[in-house]
Amino acid sequence: GQQLNQSPQSMFIQEGEDVSMNCTSSSIFNTWLWYKQDPGEGPVLLIALYKAGELTSNGRLTAQFGITRKDSFLNISASIPSDVGIYFCAGQYSGGSNYKLTFGKGTLLTVNP
Amino acid sequence: KAGVTQTPRYLIKTRGQQVTLSCSPISGHRSVSWYQQTPGQGLQFLFEYFSETQRNKGNFPGRFSGRQFSNSRSEMNVSTLELGDSALYLCASSYEGAGELFFGEGSRLTVL
């Protein structure tokens, strides 16, 4: 089945630093989604990407859909303590009405004030 | 606009019992998907329902089942519970299935 490799697994940074994480896949996707999950809560959608090469921002977050359709990255600029959490990438290949998401294992972000 | 609502938030069961979890999607959304989240396996797709029909299914045993009602609300059932079924069960809704999926807060199941 499809596999998503998300890296890094964890990051420990100082407040104000920029963060970058990425996902690579063995298969192509036509949608990439990035989520953040706080402990005991469900994932919250941060950014959705629909086109190869697309670069989209949401406040301090920027994400890109790779040209090959097999990768995506998420950048967080000027990190703040509330950025702490687990970030997941998810790919969707909506062919034949199969819309299941394949998730990466997550990146645990810790921000030191 | 209300988000995805899942009930119950927490529950404890013993091996061999069965459990039913409920999900109310965002108003107007017709697709409901279920995911299991565990520390070891991460987020795994269980199944997706659209217009009261199961449209897609993941690689879980037949003990895991679900259904969707005419108002798009969905339930999932796990029968003959095993210790390994302890997990956070997440429901996600979307308008038609493709694109943005919005998750509920999950139902935390503990099997003793």
Short mmCIF file of C-alpha atoms in Angstrom, two decimals:
data_model
loop_
_atom_site.label_atom_id
_atom_site.label_comp_id
_atom_site.label_asym_id
_atom_site.label_seq_id
_atom_site.Cartn_x
_atom_site.Cartn_y
_atom_site.Cartn_z
CA GLY A 1 0.00 0.00 0.00
CA GLN A 2 0.94 3.64 -0.08
CA GLN A 3 3.57 4.77 2.42
CA LEU A 4 4.28 8.28 3.60
CA ASN A 5 7.64 9.12 5.12
CA GLN A 6 7.44 12.19 7.31
CA SER A 7 10.53 13.83 8.75
CA PRO A 8 11.82 14.76 11.14
CA GLN A 9 10.08 12.63 13.76
CA SER A 10 10.61 15.34 16.38
CA MET A 11 12.04 18.81 16.70
CA PHE A 12 13.03 20.87 19.69
CA ILE A 13 13.48 24.53 18.86
CA GLN A 14 13.70 27.95 20.47
CA GLU A 15 10.86 30.42 20.24
CA GLY A 16 11.28 32.63 17.20
CA GLU A 17 13.05 30.03 15.08
CA ASP A 18 11.73 28.79 11.76
CA VAL A 19 10.71 25.15 11.32
CA SER A 20 10.58 22.93 8.29
CA MET A 21 9.16 19.44 7.93
CA ASN A 22 8.40 17.31 4.90
CA CYS A 23 6.70 14.23 3.58
CA THR A 24 7.62 11.96 0.73
CA SER A 25 5.57 9.22 -0.84
CA SER A 26 6.18 6.18 -2.96
CA SER A 27 3.05 7.05 -4.94
CA ILE A 28 1.56 10.20 -6.36
CA PHE A 29 -1.21 12.13 -4.70
CA ASN A 30 -3.48 14.80 -6.09
CA THR A 31 -4.18 16.42 -2.73
CA TRP A 32 -1.86 17.11 0.18
CA LEU A 33 -3.21 18.14 3.57
CA TRP A 34 -1.36 19.31 6.67
CA TYR A 35 -2.87 18.88 10.12
CA LYS A 36 -1.90 19.80 13.68
CA GLN A 37 -2.98 17.69 16.62
CA ASP A 38 -2.90 18.67 20.28
CA PRO A 39 -2.91 15.97 22.99
CA GLY A 40 -6.31 14.34 23.39
CA GLU A 41 -7.81 16.26 20.47
CA GLY A 42 -8.55 15.54 16.86
CA PRO A 43 -6.33 16.80 14.02
CA VAL A 44 -7.05 20.36 12.89
CA LEU A 45 -6.63 21.17 9.22
CA LEU A 46 -3.94 23.79 8.60
CA ILE A 47 -3.41 23.90 4.86
CA ALA A 48 -4.80 22.05 1.81
CA LEU A 49 -2.88 21.79 -1.49
CA TYR A 50 -4.49 20.70 -4.75
CA LYS A 51 -2.03 21.33 -7.55
CA ALA A 52 1.54 20.23 -8.22
CA GLY A 53 3.89 23.14 -7.55
CA GLU A 54 1.29 25.02 -5.52
CA LEU A 55 2.63 27.17 -2.68
CA THR A 56 0.06 28.20 -0.08
CA SER A 57 0.33 30.26 3.09
CA ASN A 58 -1.83 30.49 6.18
CA GLY A 59 -0.41 33.13 8.49
CA ARG A 60 3.04 31.98 9.57
CA LEU A 61 2.56 28.62 7.86
CA THR A 62 3.62 27.92 4.28
CA ALA A 63 3.22 24.62 2.49
CA GLN A 64 4.11 23.42 -0.98
CA PHE A 65 2.87 20.60 -3.18
CA GLY A 66 5.91 19.03 -4.85
CA ILE A 67 6.24 19.04 -8.62
CA THR A 68 6.50 15.24 -8.75
CA ARG A 69 3.26 14.97 -6.71
CA LYS A 70 5.14 12.66 -4.35
CA ASP A 71 6.21 15.16 -1.74
CA SER A 72 5.17 18.18 0.27
CA PHE A 73 6.73 20.41 2.89
CA LEU A 74 5.45 22.65 5.66
CA ASN A 75 7.32 25.65 7.02
CA ILE A 76 6.48 27.53 10.19
CA SER A 77 8.11 30.90 10.58
CA ALA A 78 8.89 32.70 13.83
CA SER A 79 7.64 29.87 16.04
CA ILE A 80 5.71 30.61 19.23
CA PRO A 81 4.93 28.36 22.22
CA SER A 82 1.41 27.57 21.01
CA ASP A 83 2.91 25.92 17.90
CA VAL A 84 3.71 22.95 20.12
CA GLY A 85 1.97 19.79 18.95
CA ILE A 86 2.14 16.99 16.44
CA TYR A 87 2.01 17.90 12.77
CA PHE A 88 0.76 15.36 10.25
CA CYS A 89 0.89 15.33 6.52
CA ALA A 90 -1.76 13.41 4.63
CA GLY A 91 -2.02 12.51 0.98
CA GLN A 92 -5.15 11.75 -0.95
CA TYR A 93 -5.43 10.17 -4.34
CA SER A 94 -9.04 10.60 -5.35
CA GLY A 95 -9.22 8.18 -8.19
CA GLY A 96 -12.31 6.04 -8.62
CA SER A 97 -14.02 7.75 -5.66
CA ASN A 98 -11.50 6.31 -3.19
CA TYR A 99 -10.87 9.32 -1.00
CA LYS A 100 -9.04 7.77 1.92
CA LEU A 101 -6.22 9.77 3.45
CA THR A 102 -2.80 8.22 3.95
CA PHE A 103 -1.07 9.83 6.91
CA GLY A 104 2.55 10.33 7.81
CA LYS A 105 3.69 9.27 11.29
CA GLY A 106 3.83 12.88 12.47
CA THR A 107 6.42 15.43 13.57
CA LEU A 108 6.41 16.28 17.27
CA LEU A 109 7.28 19.95 17.68
CA THR A 110 8.46 21.38 20.98
CA VAL A 111 9.06 25.11 21.30
CA ASN A 112 11.20 26.37 24.14
CA PRO A 113 10.08 29.86 25.27
CA LYS B 1 -21.02 26.49 11.75
CA ALA B 2 -20.74 23.57 14.18
CA GLY B 3 -17.83 21.22 13.71
CA VAL B 4 -17.74 17.44 13.71
CA THR B 5 -19.17 16.04 16.92
CA GLN B 6 -18.23 12.66 18.30
CA THR B 7 -19.75 10.86 21.26
CA PRO B 8 -18.82 9.56 23.68
CA ARG B 9 -15.44 11.23 24.22
CA TYR B 10 -14.18 8.55 26.56
CA LEU B 11 -15.24 5.02 27.32
CA ILE B 12 -13.89 1.93 29.00
CA LYS B 13 -14.89 -1.57 27.99
CA THR B 14 -13.71 -5.08 28.77
CA ARG B 15 -12.57 -7.73 26.34
CA GLY B 16 -15.37 -9.44 24.50
CA GLN B 17 -17.80 -6.55 24.79
CA GLN B 18 -18.96 -4.45 21.90
CA VAL B 19 -19.02 -0.68 21.46
CA THR B 20 -20.85 1.84 19.30
CA LEU B 21 -19.42 5.27 18.55
CA SER B 22 -21.35 8.13 17.02
CA CYS B 23 -20.38 10.95 14.68
CA SER B 24 -22.35 13.99 13.54
CA PRO B 25 -20.69 15.62 10.52
CA ILE B 26 -20.57 19.28 9.63
CA SER B 27 -23.93 20.41 8.28
CA GLY B 28 -24.08 19.83 4.54
CA HIS B 29 -21.26 17.29 4.48
CA ARG B 30 -22.25 13.95 3.03
CA SER B 31 -19.04 11.98 3.42
CA VAL B 32 -18.00 10.56 6.78
CA SER B 33 -14.76 8.67 7.30
CA TRP B 34 -13.46 6.84 10.34
CA TYR B 35 -9.84 6.50 11.41
CA GLN B 36 -8.13 4.62 14.21
CA GLN B 37 -5.16 6.29 15.89
CA THR B 38 -2.68 4.37 18.02
CA PRO B 39 0.86 5.26 19.09
CA GLY B 40 2.30 2.32 17.18
CA GLN B 41 0.35 2.44 13.92
CA GLY B 42 -0.51 6.11 13.68
CA LEU B 43 -3.67 7.08 11.83
CA GLN B 44 -5.23 4.20 9.94
CA PHE B 45 -8.25 4.41 7.65
CA LEU B 46 -11.22 2.27 8.69
CA PHE B 47 -13.99 3.10 6.22
CA GLU B 48 -15.87 5.89 4.48
CA TYR B 49 -19.58 6.38 4.04
CA PHE B 50 -21.31 8.53 1.48
CA SER B 51 -25.07 8.82 1.05
CA GLU B 52 -25.69 5.93 3.45
CA THR B 53 -23.39 3.58 1.51
CA GLN B 54 -19.97 2.30 2.47
CA ARG B 55 -17.83 3.58 -0.36
CA ASN B 56 -14.37 2.58 0.82
CA LYS B 57 -12.95 0.21 3.40
CA GLY B 58 -9.55 -0.14 5.03
CA ASN B 59 -7.75 -3.28 6.15
CA PHE B 60 -9.53 -3.98 9.39
CA PRO B 61 -11.28 -7.21 10.42
CA GLY B 62 -15.01 -7.65 10.08
CA ARG B 63 -15.46 -6.88 13.80
CA PHE B 64 -15.28 -3.25 12.74
CA SER B 65 -18.42 -2.06 11.02
CA GLY B 66 -20.30 1.13 10.47
CA ARG B 67 -23.32 2.72 8.97
CA GLN B 68 -24.60 6.09 7.90
CA PHE B 69 -28.07 7.48 8.30
CA SER B 70 -30.10 9.64 5.96
CA ASN B 71 -29.09 12.78 7.88
CA SER B 72 -25.41 11.85 7.26
CA ARG B 73 -24.78 10.99 10.90
CA SER B 74 -22.64 7.89 11.21
CA GLU B 75 -21.97 5.20 13.75
CA MET B 76 -19.21 2.67 13.97
CA ASN B 77 -19.36 -0.55 15.92
CA VAL B 78 -16.63 -2.81 17.18
CA SER B 79 -17.69 -6.25 18.34
CA THR B 80 -15.81 -8.77 20.48
CA LEU B 81 -13.39 -6.15 21.71
CA GLU B 82 -9.70 -7.01 22.04
CA LEU B 83 -7.03 -5.25 24.06
CA GLY B 84 -5.46 -4.03 20.82
CA ASP B 85 -8.63 -2.12 19.95
CA SER B 86 -7.71 0.50 22.55
CA ALA B 87 -7.25 3.64 20.52
CA LEU B 88 -8.52 7.08 19.65
CA TYR B 89 -11.26 6.71 17.04
CA LEU B 90 -11.59 9.74 14.83
CA CYS B 91 -14.40 10.71 12.55
CA ALA B 92 -13.86 13.11 9.66
CA SER B 93 -16.41 14.74 7.43
CA SER B 94 -16.18 16.36 4.03
CA TYR B 95 -18.61 17.62 1.44
CA GLU B 96 -18.20 14.75 -1.01
CA GLY B 97 -15.07 12.94 0.10
CA ALA B 98 -12.36 14.63 -1.94
CA GLY B 99 -10.23 17.43 -0.59
CA GLU B 100 -10.50 18.89 2.88
CA LEU B 101 -11.49 16.53 5.65
CA PHE B 102 -12.45 17.96 9.02
CA PHE B 103 -11.96 15.84 12.11
CA GLY B 104 -13.86 15.58 15.34
CA GLU B 105 -12.18 15.43 18.72
CA GLY B 106 -12.33 11.65 18.78
CA SER B 107 -13.61 8.91 21.05
CA ARG B 108 -10.97 7.46 23.33
CA LEU B 109 -11.65 3.73 23.81
CA THR B 110 -9.85 1.75 26.47
CA VAL B 111 -10.28 -2.02 26.51
CA LEU B 112 -9.38 -3.79 29.76
#
